[in-house]
PDB file of C-alpha atoms in Angstrom:
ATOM      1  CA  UNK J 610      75.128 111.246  -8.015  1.00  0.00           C
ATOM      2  CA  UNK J 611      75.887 107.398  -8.360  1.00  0.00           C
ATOM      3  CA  UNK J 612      72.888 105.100  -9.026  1.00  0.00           C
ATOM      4  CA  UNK J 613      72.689 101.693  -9.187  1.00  0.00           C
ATOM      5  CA  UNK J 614      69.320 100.133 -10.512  1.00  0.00           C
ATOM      6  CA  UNK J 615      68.199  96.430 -10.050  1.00  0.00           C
ATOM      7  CA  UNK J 616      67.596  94.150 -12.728  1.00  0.00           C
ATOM      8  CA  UNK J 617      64.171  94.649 -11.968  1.00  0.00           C
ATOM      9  CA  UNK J 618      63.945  98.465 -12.566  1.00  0.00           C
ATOM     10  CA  UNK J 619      65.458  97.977 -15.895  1.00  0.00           C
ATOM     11  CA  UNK J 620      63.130  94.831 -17.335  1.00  0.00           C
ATOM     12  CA  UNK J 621      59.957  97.510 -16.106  1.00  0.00           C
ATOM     13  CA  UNK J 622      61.654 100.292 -18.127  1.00  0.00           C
ATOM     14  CA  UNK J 623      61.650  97.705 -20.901  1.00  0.00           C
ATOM     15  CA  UNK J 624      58.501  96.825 -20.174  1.00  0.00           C
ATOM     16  CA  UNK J 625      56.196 100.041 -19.911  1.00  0.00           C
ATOM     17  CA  UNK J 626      56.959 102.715 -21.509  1.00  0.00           C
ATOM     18  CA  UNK J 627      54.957 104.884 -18.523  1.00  0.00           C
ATOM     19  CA  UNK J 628      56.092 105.179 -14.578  1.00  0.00           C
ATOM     20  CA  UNK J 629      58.682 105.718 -12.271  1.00  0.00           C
ATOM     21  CA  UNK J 630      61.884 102.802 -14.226  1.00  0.00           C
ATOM     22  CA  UNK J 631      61.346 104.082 -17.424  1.00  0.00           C
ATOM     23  CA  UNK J 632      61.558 108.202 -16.030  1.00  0.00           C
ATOM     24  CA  UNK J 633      64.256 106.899 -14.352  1.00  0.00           C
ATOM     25  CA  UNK J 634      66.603 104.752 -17.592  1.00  0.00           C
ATOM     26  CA  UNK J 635      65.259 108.246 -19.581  1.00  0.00           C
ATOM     27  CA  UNK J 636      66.754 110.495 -17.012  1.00  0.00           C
ATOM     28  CA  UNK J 637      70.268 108.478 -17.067  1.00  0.00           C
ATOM     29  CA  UNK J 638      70.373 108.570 -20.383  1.00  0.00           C
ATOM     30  CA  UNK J 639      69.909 112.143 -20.432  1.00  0.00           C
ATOM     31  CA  UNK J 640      73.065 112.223 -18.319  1.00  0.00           C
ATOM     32  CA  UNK J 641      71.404 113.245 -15.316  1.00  0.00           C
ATOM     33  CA  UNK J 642      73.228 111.311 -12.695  1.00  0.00           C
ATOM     34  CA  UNK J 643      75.987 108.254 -12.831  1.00  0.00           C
ATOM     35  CA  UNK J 644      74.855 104.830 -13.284  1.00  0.00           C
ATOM     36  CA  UNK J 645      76.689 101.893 -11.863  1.00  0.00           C
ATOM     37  CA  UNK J 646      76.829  98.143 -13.066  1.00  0.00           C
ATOM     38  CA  UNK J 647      78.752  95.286 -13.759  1.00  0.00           C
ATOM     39  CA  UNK J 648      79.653  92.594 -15.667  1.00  0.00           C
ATOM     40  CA  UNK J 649      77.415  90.251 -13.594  1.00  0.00           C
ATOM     41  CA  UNK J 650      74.411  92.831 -13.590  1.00  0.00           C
ATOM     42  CA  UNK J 651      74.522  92.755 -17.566  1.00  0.00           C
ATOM     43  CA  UNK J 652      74.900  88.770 -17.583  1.00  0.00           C
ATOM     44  CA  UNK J 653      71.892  88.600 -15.240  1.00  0.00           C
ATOM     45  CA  UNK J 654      70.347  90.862 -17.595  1.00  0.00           C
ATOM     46  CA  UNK J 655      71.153  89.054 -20.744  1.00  0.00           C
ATOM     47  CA  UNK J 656      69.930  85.538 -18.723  1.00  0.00           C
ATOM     48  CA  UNK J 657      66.817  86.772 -17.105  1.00  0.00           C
ATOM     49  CA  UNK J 658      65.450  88.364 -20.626  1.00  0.00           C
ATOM     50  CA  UNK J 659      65.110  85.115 -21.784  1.00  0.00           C
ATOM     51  CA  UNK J 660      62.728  83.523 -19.261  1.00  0.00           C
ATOM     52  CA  UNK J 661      59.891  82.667 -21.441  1.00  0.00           C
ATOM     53  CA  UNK J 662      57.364  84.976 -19.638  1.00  0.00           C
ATOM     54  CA  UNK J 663      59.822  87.469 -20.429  1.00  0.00           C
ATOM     55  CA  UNK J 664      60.768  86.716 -23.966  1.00  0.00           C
ATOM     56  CA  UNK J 665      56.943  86.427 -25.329  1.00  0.00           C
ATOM     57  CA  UNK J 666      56.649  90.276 -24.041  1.00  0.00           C
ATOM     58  CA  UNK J 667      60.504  91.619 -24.665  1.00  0.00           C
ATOM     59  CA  UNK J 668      61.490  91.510 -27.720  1.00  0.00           C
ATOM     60  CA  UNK J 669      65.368  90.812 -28.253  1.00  0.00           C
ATOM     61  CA  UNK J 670      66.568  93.827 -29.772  1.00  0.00           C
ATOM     62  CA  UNK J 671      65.270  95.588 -27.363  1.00  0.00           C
ATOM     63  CA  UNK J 672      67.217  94.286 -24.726  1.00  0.00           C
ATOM     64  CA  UNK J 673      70.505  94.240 -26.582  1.00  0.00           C
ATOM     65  CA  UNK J 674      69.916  98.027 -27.041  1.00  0.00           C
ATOM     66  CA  UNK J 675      69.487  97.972 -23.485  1.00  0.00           C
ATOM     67  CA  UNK J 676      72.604  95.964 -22.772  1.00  0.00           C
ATOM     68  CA  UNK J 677      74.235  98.226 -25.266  1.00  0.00           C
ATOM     69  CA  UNK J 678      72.988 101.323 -23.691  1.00  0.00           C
ATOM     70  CA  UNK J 679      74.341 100.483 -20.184  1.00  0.00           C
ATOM     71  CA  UNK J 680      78.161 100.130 -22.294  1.00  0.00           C
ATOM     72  CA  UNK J 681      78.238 103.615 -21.177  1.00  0.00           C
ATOM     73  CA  UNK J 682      77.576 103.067 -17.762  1.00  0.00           C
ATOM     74  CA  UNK J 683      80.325 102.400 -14.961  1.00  0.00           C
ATOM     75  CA  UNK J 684      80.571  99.332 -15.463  1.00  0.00           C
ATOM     76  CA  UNK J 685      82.214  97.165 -12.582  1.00  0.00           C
ATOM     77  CA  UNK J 686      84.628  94.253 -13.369  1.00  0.00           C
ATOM     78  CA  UNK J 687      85.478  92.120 -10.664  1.00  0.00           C
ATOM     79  CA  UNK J 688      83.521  92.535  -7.573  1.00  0.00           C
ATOM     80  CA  UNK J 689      84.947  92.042  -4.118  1.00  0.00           C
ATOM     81  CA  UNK J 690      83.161  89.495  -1.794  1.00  0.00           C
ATOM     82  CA  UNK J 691      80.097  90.191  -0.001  1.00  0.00           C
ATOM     83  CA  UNK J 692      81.550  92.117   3.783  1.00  0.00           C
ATOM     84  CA  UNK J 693      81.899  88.996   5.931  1.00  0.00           C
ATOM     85  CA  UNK J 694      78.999  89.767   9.052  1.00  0.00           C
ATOM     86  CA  UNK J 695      76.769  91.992   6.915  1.00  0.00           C
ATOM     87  CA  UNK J 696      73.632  89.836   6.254  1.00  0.00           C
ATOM     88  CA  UNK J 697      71.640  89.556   3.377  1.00  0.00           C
ATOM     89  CA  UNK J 698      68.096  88.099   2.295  1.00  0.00           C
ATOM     90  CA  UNK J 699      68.090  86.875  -0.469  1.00  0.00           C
ATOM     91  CA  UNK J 700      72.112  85.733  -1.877  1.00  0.00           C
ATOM     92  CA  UNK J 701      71.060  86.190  -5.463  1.00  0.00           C
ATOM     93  CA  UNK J 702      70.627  90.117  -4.583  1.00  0.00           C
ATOM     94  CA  UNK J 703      74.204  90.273  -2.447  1.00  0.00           C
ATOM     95  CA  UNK J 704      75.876  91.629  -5.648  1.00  0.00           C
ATOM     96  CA  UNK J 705      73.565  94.528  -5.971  1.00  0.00           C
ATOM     97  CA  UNK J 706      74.482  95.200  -2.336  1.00  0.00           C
ATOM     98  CA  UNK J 707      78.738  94.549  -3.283  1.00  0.00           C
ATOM     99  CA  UNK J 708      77.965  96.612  -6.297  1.00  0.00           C
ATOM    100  CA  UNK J 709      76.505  99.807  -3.663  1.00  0.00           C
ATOM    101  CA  UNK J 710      79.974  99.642  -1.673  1.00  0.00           C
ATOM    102  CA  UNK J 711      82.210  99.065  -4.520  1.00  0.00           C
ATOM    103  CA  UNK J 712      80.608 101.697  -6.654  1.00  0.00           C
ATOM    104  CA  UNK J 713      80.518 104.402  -3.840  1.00  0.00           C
ATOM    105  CA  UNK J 714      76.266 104.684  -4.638  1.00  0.00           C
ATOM    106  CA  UNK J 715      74.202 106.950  -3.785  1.00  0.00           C
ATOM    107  CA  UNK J 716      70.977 105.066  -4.672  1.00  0.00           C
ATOM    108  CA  UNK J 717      69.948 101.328  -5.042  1.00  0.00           C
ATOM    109  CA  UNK J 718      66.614 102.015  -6.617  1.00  0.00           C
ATOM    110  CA  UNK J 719      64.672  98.122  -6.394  1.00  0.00           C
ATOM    111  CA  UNK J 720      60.996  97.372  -7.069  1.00  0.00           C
ATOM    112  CA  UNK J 721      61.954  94.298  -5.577  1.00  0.00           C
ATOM    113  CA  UNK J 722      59.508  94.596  -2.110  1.00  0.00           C
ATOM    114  CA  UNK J 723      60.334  90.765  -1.041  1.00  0.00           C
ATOM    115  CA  UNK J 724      63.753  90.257  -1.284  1.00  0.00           C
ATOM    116  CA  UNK J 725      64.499  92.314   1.696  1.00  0.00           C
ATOM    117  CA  UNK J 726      66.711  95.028  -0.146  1.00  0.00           C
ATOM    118  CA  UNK J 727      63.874  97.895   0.740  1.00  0.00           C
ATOM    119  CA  UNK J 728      63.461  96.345   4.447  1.00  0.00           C
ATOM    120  CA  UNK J 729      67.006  96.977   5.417  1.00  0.00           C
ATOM    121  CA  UNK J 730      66.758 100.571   4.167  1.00  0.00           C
ATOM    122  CA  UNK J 731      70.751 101.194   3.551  1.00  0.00           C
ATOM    123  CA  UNK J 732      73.964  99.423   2.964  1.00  0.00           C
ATOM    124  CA  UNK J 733      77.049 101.723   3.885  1.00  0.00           C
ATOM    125  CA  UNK J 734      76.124 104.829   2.545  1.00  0.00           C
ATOM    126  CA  UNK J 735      73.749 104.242   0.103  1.00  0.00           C
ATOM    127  CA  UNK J 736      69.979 104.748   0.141  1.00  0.00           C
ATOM    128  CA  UNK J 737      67.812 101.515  -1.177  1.00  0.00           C
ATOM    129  CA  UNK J 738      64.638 102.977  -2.251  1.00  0.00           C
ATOM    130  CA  UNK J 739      61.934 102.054  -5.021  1.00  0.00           C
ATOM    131  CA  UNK J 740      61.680 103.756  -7.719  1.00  0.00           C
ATOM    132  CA  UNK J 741      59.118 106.194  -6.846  1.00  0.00           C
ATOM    133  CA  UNK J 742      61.159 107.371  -4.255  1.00  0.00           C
ATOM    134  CA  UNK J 743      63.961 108.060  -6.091  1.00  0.00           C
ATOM    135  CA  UNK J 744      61.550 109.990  -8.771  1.00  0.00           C
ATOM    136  CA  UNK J 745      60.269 111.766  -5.555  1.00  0.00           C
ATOM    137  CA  UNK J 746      63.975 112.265  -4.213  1.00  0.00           C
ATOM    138  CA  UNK J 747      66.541 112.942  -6.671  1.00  0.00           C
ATOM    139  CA  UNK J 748      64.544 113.551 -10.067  1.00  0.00           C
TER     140      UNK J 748
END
């Protein structure tokens, strides 16, 4: 199984130690299913880390393990264009959506309820589904 987790779902594993993102890193590192990423996930990662809010709770080596960690993960070079005619919310999550179809996902697991990933349900053939869901589903 191919997962692909939003920036989001890895800052809460970060974050708390307890709940669905951190069952979820624990249980990819454990080598129970494939995750998928890219170069611009781990830049956004590396970026958004360092948003003061962020930084006063996160410490630094904690996210470089992070960053570290995901090494291991498929990691995605260049990504191919957004499809022309699929629609997207929110342009600063088409990536994650590129990153579904180029990866061949089975899961975009987002606790992001606003952005409109969640609304639209699917993208090709992968699931988008908060993380409980995918705890609930595939853990």
């Amino acid at each position: 199984m191919r997962v692909i987790l939003d920036t989001n779902v890895l800052l809460a594993a970060l974050i708390s130690p307890h709940g669905p993102p951190d069952a979820i890193y624990r249980a990819w590192r454990a080598n129970r299913f494939d995750l998928v990423t890219s170069t611009a996930q781990l830049d956004e990662l590396r970026r958004v880390s360092r948003y003061p809010k962020l930084k006063a709770i996160l410490p630094a080596h904690r996210v470089g393990t992070m960053v570290n960690n995901l090494q291991r993960a498929i990691v995605l070079g260049q990504m191919p264009s957004f499809p022309e005619g699929m629609a997207v919310d929110d342009p600063d999550d088409a990536f994650l959506l590129a990153m579904a179809l180029a990866g061949d996902a089975d899961y975009l697991v987002t606790g992001d309820r606003r952005a409109g990933l969640l609304q639209r349900g699917s993208v090709g053939c992968t699931r988008i589904a908060t993380p409980a869901t995918f705890c609930a589903e595939a853990l």
